[in-house]
Amino acid sequence: MIYIVLSIFCSVTVAMLLKLAKRYQISIIQAVTINYLTVIVLSLLFFKPDFKVINSSAPWPIYIVLSVLLPTIFLFLAASVKHLGIVKTDIAQRLSLFIPILAAYFIFKEDFNQLKFIGLGIAFLAIILTFLRKTEAQSKSNKWLYPIMVFIGFGVIDILFKQIALHKELPYTTSLFVVFCLSFLVSIIIVATMVIRKKTKIQLVNVGCGLILGVFNFGNILFYLKAHKALASNPSTVFASMNLGVIVVGTLIGIIVFKEKLSKLNYLGIALAVCAVILITLSQLNAV
């Protein structure tokens, strides 16, 4: 269980760092780029990828799509944290499980039980209530697009990573390393383009923030994988604990530390999000 706790801590810390980025005038794209460089180095140390199995038969189209999606959605994640706070962003990220589950039903034709249908219905309602704004003026703001993109983006990313996991001839950690390398290249291209167009300047503070971000981003991945390995016979426990933990801890940090304002309907949405994760987890247990 210690690995789950550490993974939750790292995940929430990433959100906190993105929240603090505005205060210290951090260039998110520069920090994200250094973040991927840090993750690549740590992947080499901890995952020890097998370069011999990386060949033309690897799922390169999926690698390439992920390499574009990851840094892009990271920017939407940062924008969502900045404009709407940690609470709503964490809810959007965690309830993105809604998308791969729908894909499993409509695309991959998996059987669904009643609990999963109920869980999905509650998750949908939770999303609506969590993002409701207090006034008409606020509701017209385009800021709601950020968590929606986080929701959709992480859902699609989850589907693609699950497709990678189906390639049993390739170690999953080796595929992760390839995706991180390609994501770093995409981020470099974005930063270079922005520097050439004089829309940003390379600053040392962004490098420092990126290093810290990369350590916690990798820690989230490493401990989550270790939790699944340690609790191999209970993957649903890891799934539920991780999602519920991030929702609860992220909510407490957002409200207590960053004084984020939530309406009664938002609180109801958070409670329903917790219920949705529990029901979806129970549905997976019943399916086994």
GROMACS .gro file of C-alpha atoms in nm:
model
  288
    1MET     CA    1   0.000   0.000   0.000
    2ILE     CA    2   0.300   0.230   0.051
    3TYR     CA    3   0.351   0.244  -0.328
    4ILE     CA    4  -0.008   0.365  -0.376
    5VAL     CA    5   0.044   0.638  -0.113
    6LEU     CA    6   0.368   0.749  -0.281
    7SER     CA    7   0.204   0.751  -0.624
    8ILE     CA    8  -0.084   0.965  -0.493
    9PHE     CA    9   0.165   1.201  -0.328
   10CYS     CA   10   0.361   1.241  -0.652
   11SER     CA   11   0.046   1.292  -0.862
   12VAL     CA   12  -0.093   1.565  -0.634
   13THR     CA   13   0.252   1.728  -0.608
   14VAL     CA   14   0.264   1.760  -0.989
   15ALA     CA   15  -0.070   1.947  -0.975
   16MET     CA   16   0.063   2.169  -0.694
   17LEU     CA   17   0.376   2.254  -0.894
   18LEU     CA   18   0.163   2.350  -1.194
   19LYS     CA   19  -0.051   2.565  -0.964
   20LEU     CA   20   0.259   2.746  -0.833
   21ALA     CA   21   0.403   2.795  -1.184
   22LYS     CA   22   0.201   3.114  -1.242
   23ARG     CA   23   0.324   3.269  -0.915
   24TYR     CA   24   0.689   3.224  -1.016
   25GLN     CA   25   0.632   3.307  -1.385
   26ILE     CA   26   0.738   2.964  -1.506
   27SER     CA   27   0.718   2.883  -1.877
   28ILE     CA   28   0.513   2.563  -1.869
   29ILE     CA   29   0.630   2.434  -2.208
   30GLN     CA   30   0.996   2.480  -2.110
   31ALA     CA   31   0.935   2.307  -1.778
   32VAL     CA   32   0.748   2.024  -1.954
   33THR     CA   33   1.040   1.978  -2.195
   34ILE     CA   34   1.294   1.946  -1.913
   35ASN     CA   35   1.043   1.724  -1.733
   36TYR     CA   36   1.060   1.472  -2.021
   37LEU     CA   37   1.440   1.486  -2.026
   38THR     CA   38   1.439   1.409  -1.652
   39VAL     CA   39   1.191   1.125  -1.700
   40ILE     CA   40   1.408   0.978  -1.979
   41VAL     CA   41   1.717   0.974  -1.754
   42LEU     CA   42   1.523   0.820  -1.463
   43SER     CA   43   1.368   0.563  -1.699
   44LEU     CA   44   1.716   0.455  -1.804
   45LEU     CA   45   1.818   0.414  -1.440
   46PHE     CA   46   1.507   0.239  -1.307
   47PHE     CA   47   1.343   0.067  -1.606
   48LYS     CA   48   1.660  -0.035  -1.792
   49PRO     CA   49   1.479  -0.050  -2.131
   50ASP     CA   50   1.569  -0.331  -2.370
   51PHE     CA   51   1.679  -0.151  -2.688
   52LYS     CA   52   1.716  -0.479  -2.879
   53VAL     CA   53   1.340  -0.532  -2.901
   54ILE     CA   54   1.273  -0.186  -3.047
   55ASN     CA   55   1.231  -0.249  -3.420
   56SER     CA   56   0.993  -0.186  -3.708
   57SER     CA   57   0.732  -0.423  -3.560
   58ALA     CA   58   0.686  -0.193  -3.259
   59PRO     CA   59   0.357   0.005  -3.252
   60TRP     CA   60   0.518   0.320  -3.393
   61PRO     CA   61   0.191   0.491  -3.499
   62ILE     CA   62   0.069   0.471  -3.138
   63TYR     CA   63   0.409   0.592  -3.009
   64ILE     CA   64   0.394   0.894  -3.240
   65VAL     CA   65   0.036   0.988  -3.151
   66LEU     CA   66   0.119   0.959  -2.779
   67SER     CA   67   0.434   1.168  -2.822
   68VAL     CA   68   0.220   1.453  -2.956
   69LEU     CA   69  -0.068   1.406  -2.712
   70LEU     CA   70   0.136   1.384  -2.390
   71PRO     CA   71   0.306   1.729  -2.400
   72THR     CA   72  -0.007   1.887  -2.550
   73ILE     CA   73  -0.239   1.755  -2.279
   74PHE     CA   74   0.022   1.847  -2.017
   75LEU     CA   75  -0.018   2.209  -2.129
   76PHE     CA   76  -0.399   2.183  -2.100
   77LEU     CA   77  -0.350   2.025  -1.756
   78ALA     CA   78  -0.138   2.323  -1.649
   79ALA     CA   79  -0.392   2.570  -1.791
   80SER     CA   80  -0.678   2.390  -1.613
   81VAL     CA   81  -0.493   2.397  -1.279
   82LYS     CA   82  -0.411   2.764  -1.333
   83HIS     CA   83  -0.764   2.879  -1.422
   84LEU     CA   84  -0.992   2.632  -1.241
   85GLY     CA   85  -0.773   2.491  -0.966
   86ILE     CA   86  -0.643   2.155  -0.849
   87VAL     CA   87  -0.978   2.014  -0.734
   88LYS     CA   88  -1.165   2.034  -1.065
   89THR     CA   89  -0.858   1.940  -1.270
   90ASP     CA   90  -0.793   1.627  -1.063
   91ILE     CA   91  -1.160   1.528  -1.098
   92ALA     CA   92  -1.136   1.573  -1.477
   93GLN     CA   93  -0.817   1.368  -1.496
   94ARG     CA   94  -0.943   1.085  -1.276
   95LEU     CA   95  -1.288   1.059  -1.437
   96SER     CA   96  -1.120   1.033  -1.777
   97LEU     CA   97  -1.145   0.658  -1.706
   98PHE     CA   98  -1.500   0.712  -1.838
   99ILE     CA   99  -1.360   0.724  -2.196
  100PRO     CA  100  -1.158   0.397  -2.209
  101ILE     CA  101  -1.450   0.218  -2.042
  102LEU     CA  102  -1.688   0.347  -2.313
  103ALA     CA  103  -1.431   0.247  -2.576
  104ALA     CA  104  -1.419  -0.102  -2.424
  105TYR     CA  105  -1.797  -0.130  -2.467
  106PHE     CA  106  -1.853   0.033  -2.808
  107ILE     CA  107  -1.524  -0.043  -2.987
  108PHE     CA  108  -1.383  -0.356  -2.823
  109LYS     CA  109  -1.728  -0.507  -2.751
  110GLU     CA  110  -1.657  -0.600  -2.388
  111ASP     CA  111  -1.944  -0.722  -2.172
  112PHE     CA  112  -2.078  -0.475  -1.916
  113ASN     CA  113  -2.262  -0.552  -1.594
  114GLN     CA  114  -2.523  -0.334  -1.424
  115LEU     CA  115  -2.278  -0.185  -1.172
  116LYS     CA  116  -2.055  -0.051  -1.448
  117PHE     CA  117  -2.349   0.113  -1.626
  118ILE     CA  118  -2.459   0.276  -1.299
  119GLY     CA  119  -2.101   0.384  -1.227
  120LEU     CA  120  -2.069   0.546  -1.570
  121GLY     CA  121  -2.400   0.726  -1.527
  122ILE     CA  122  -2.291   0.865  -1.191
  123ALA     CA  123  -1.951   0.961  -1.334
  124PHE     CA  124  -2.123   1.159  -1.611
  125LEU     CA  125  -2.338   1.344  -1.356
  126ALA     CA  126  -2.030   1.405  -1.138
  127ILE     CA  127  -1.849   1.571  -1.429
  128ILE     CA  128  -2.141   1.808  -1.492
  129LEU     CA  129  -2.183   1.905  -1.125
  130THR     CA  130  -1.809   1.946  -1.063
  131PHE     CA  131  -1.769   2.200  -1.342
  132LEU     CA  132  -2.085   2.403  -1.284
  133ARG     CA  133  -2.005   2.772  -1.232
  134LYS     CA  134  -2.184   3.007  -0.995
  135THR     CA  135  -2.281   3.290  -1.228
  136GLU     CA  136  -2.393   3.328  -1.587
  137ALA     CA  137  -2.089   3.546  -1.662
  138GLN     CA  138  -1.855   3.274  -1.540
  139SER     CA  139  -2.036   3.007  -1.738
  140LYS     CA  140  -1.967   3.194  -2.061
  141SER     CA  141  -1.595   3.181  -1.998
  142ASN     CA  142  -1.395   2.948  -2.223
  143LYS     CA  143  -1.195   2.828  -1.922
  144TRP     CA  144  -1.418   2.519  -1.897
  145LEU     CA  145  -1.252   2.397  -2.216
  146TYR     CA  146  -0.929   2.322  -2.026
  147PRO     CA  147  -1.067   2.050  -1.795
  148ILE     CA  148  -1.275   1.912  -2.083
  149MET     CA  149  -0.954   1.872  -2.286
  150VAL     CA  150  -0.786   1.713  -1.983
  151PHE     CA  151  -1.080   1.473  -1.951
  152ILE     CA  152  -1.079   1.376  -2.320
  153GLY     CA  153  -0.701   1.381  -2.358
  154PHE     CA  154  -0.619   1.155  -2.064
  155GLY     CA  155  -0.899   0.921  -2.167
  156VAL     CA  156  -0.754   0.881  -2.518
  157ILE     CA  157  -0.401   0.849  -2.376
  158ASP     CA  158  -0.522   0.570  -2.146
  159ILE     CA  159  -0.671   0.383  -2.443
  160LEU     CA  160  -0.347   0.414  -2.641
  161PHE     CA  161  -0.132   0.294  -2.350
  162LYS     CA  162  -0.360  -0.007  -2.310
  163GLN     CA  163  -0.310  -0.082  -2.681
  164ILE     CA  164   0.067  -0.068  -2.626
  165ALA     CA  165   0.034  -0.313  -2.336
  166LEU     CA  166  -0.120  -0.567  -2.577
  167HIS     CA  167   0.215  -0.595  -2.757
  168LYS     CA  168   0.352  -0.863  -2.525
  169GLU     CA  169   0.678  -0.900  -2.720
  170LEU     CA  170   0.774  -0.549  -2.604
  171PRO     CA  171   0.830  -0.478  -2.232
  172TYR     CA  172   0.583  -0.209  -2.127
  173THR     CA  173   0.859   0.000  -1.964
  174THR     CA  174   1.059  -0.007  -2.287
  175SER     CA  175   0.759   0.129  -2.475
  176LEU     CA  176   0.723   0.399  -2.208
  177PHE     CA  177   1.086   0.498  -2.262
  178VAL     CA  178   1.034   0.531  -2.640
  179VAL     CA  179   0.722   0.745  -2.587
  180PHE     CA  180   0.908   0.972  -2.342
  181CYS     CA  181   1.194   1.019  -2.589
  182LEU     CA  182   0.956   1.111  -2.870
  183SER     CA  183   0.759   1.343  -2.638
  184PHE     CA  184   1.083   1.519  -2.550
  185LEU     CA  185   1.157   1.574  -2.921
  186VAL     CA  186   0.807   1.715  -2.979
  187SER     CA  187   0.848   1.948  -2.680
  188ILE     CA  188   1.189   2.063  -2.808
  189ILE     CA  189   1.035   2.149  -3.145
  190ILE     CA  190   0.758   2.351  -2.975
  191VAL     CA  191   1.005   2.543  -2.757
  192ALA     CA  192   1.244   2.605  -3.048
  193THR     CA  193   0.957   2.739  -3.258
  194MET     CA  194   0.848   2.971  -2.975
  195VAL     CA  195   1.204   3.098  -2.920
  196ILE     CA  196   1.254   3.164  -3.293
  197ARG     CA  197   0.924   3.354  -3.304
  198LYS     CA  198   1.035   3.541  -2.989
  199LYS     CA  199   0.733   3.425  -2.790
  200THR     CA  200   0.949   3.291  -2.507
  201LYS     CA  201   1.303   3.311  -2.368
  202ILE     CA  202   1.508   3.027  -2.226
  203GLN     CA  203   1.539   3.084  -1.850
  204LEU     CA  204   1.720   2.884  -1.583
  205VAL     CA  205   1.421   2.890  -1.347
  206ASN     CA  206   1.223   2.686  -1.601
  207VAL     CA  207   1.498   2.425  -1.606
  208GLY     CA  208   1.487   2.394  -1.226
  209CYS     CA  209   1.109   2.365  -1.224
  210GLY     CA  210   1.121   2.107  -1.504
  211LEU     CA  211   1.369   1.892  -1.312
  212ILE     CA  212   1.146   1.889  -1.003
  213LEU     CA  213   0.836   1.828  -1.216
  214GLY     CA  214   1.009   1.538  -1.393
  215VAL     CA  215   1.109   1.371  -1.065
  216PHE     CA  216   0.753   1.372  -0.931
  217ASN     CA  217   0.599   1.286  -1.270
  218PHE     CA  218   0.827   0.982  -1.297
  219GLY     CA  219   0.767   0.896  -0.932
  220ASN     CA  220   0.394   0.880  -1.000
  221ILE     CA  221   0.452   0.635  -1.287
  222LEU     CA  222   0.715   0.426  -1.105
  223PHE     CA  223   0.518   0.381  -0.782
  224TYR     CA  224   0.194   0.312  -0.970
  225LEU     CA  225   0.363   0.031  -1.165
  226LYS     CA  226   0.523  -0.102  -0.844
  227ALA     CA  227   0.183  -0.099  -0.673
  228HIS     CA  228   0.036  -0.309  -0.955
  229LYS     CA  229   0.329  -0.550  -0.927
  230ALA     CA  230   0.301  -0.577  -0.548
  231LEU     CA  231  -0.077  -0.625  -0.566
  232ALA     CA  232  -0.084  -0.825  -0.890
  233SER     CA  233  -0.380  -1.033  -0.771
  234ASN     CA  234  -0.580  -0.720  -0.680
  235PRO     CA  235  -0.547  -0.468  -0.968
  236SER     CA  236  -0.887  -0.319  -0.881
  237THR     CA  237  -0.755  -0.224  -0.537
  238VAL     CA  238  -0.474  -0.024  -0.699
  239PHE     CA  239  -0.716   0.132  -0.948
  240ALA     CA  240  -0.965   0.240  -0.680
  241SER     CA  241  -0.708   0.352  -0.422
  242MET     CA  242  -0.518   0.562  -0.674
  243ASN     CA  243  -0.820   0.739  -0.821
  244LEU     CA  244  -0.999   0.791  -0.491
  245GLY     CA  245  -0.676   0.900  -0.321
  246VAL     CA  246  -0.598   1.166  -0.581
  247ILE     CA  247  -0.956   1.298  -0.576
  248VAL     CA  248  -0.968   1.322  -0.194
  249VAL     CA  249  -0.613   1.449  -0.134
  250GLY     CA  250  -0.630   1.687  -0.432
  251THR     CA  251  -0.960   1.828  -0.301
  252LEU     CA  252  -0.819   1.882   0.049
  253ILE     CA  253  -0.502   2.049  -0.085
  254GLY     CA  254  -0.702   2.271  -0.321
  255ILE     CA  255  -0.944   2.388  -0.052
  256ILE     CA  256  -0.707   2.414   0.247
  257VAL     CA  257  -0.379   2.523   0.087
  258PHE     CA  258  -0.492   2.717  -0.221
  259LYS     CA  259  -0.831   2.835  -0.087
  260GLU     CA  260  -1.017   2.723  -0.397
  261LYS     CA  261  -1.386   2.817  -0.398
  262LEU     CA  262  -1.644   2.547  -0.461
  263SER     CA  263  -2.021   2.556  -0.467
  264LYS     CA  264  -2.249   2.304  -0.295
  265LEU     CA  265  -2.314   2.144  -0.635
  266ASN     CA  266  -1.938   2.114  -0.690
  267TYR     CA  267  -1.905   1.930  -0.357
  268LEU     CA  268  -2.191   1.702  -0.462
  269GLY     CA  269  -2.005   1.637  -0.789
  270ILE     CA  270  -1.691   1.538  -0.597
  271ALA     CA  271  -1.891   1.301  -0.376
  272LEU     CA  272  -2.050   1.144  -0.686
  273ALA     CA  273  -1.704   1.109  -0.846
  274VAL     CA  274  -1.594   0.904  -0.544
  275CYS     CA  275  -1.909   0.690  -0.572
  276ALA     CA  276  -1.848   0.639  -0.946
  277VAL     CA  277  -1.494   0.512  -0.892
  278ILE     CA  278  -1.613   0.274  -0.619
  279LEU     CA  279  -1.895   0.134  -0.837
  280ILE     CA  280  -1.670   0.092  -1.143
  281THR     CA  281  -1.413  -0.086  -0.924
  282LEU     CA  282  -1.681  -0.317  -0.781
  283SER     CA  283  -1.803  -0.390  -1.133
  284GLN     CA  284  -1.454  -0.503  -1.228
  285LEU     CA  285  -1.437  -0.730  -0.923
  286ASN     CA  286  -1.771  -0.886  -1.013
  287ALA     CA  287  -1.654  -0.942  -1.370
  288VAL     CA  288  -1.360  -1.152  -1.260
   0.00000   0.00000   0.00000
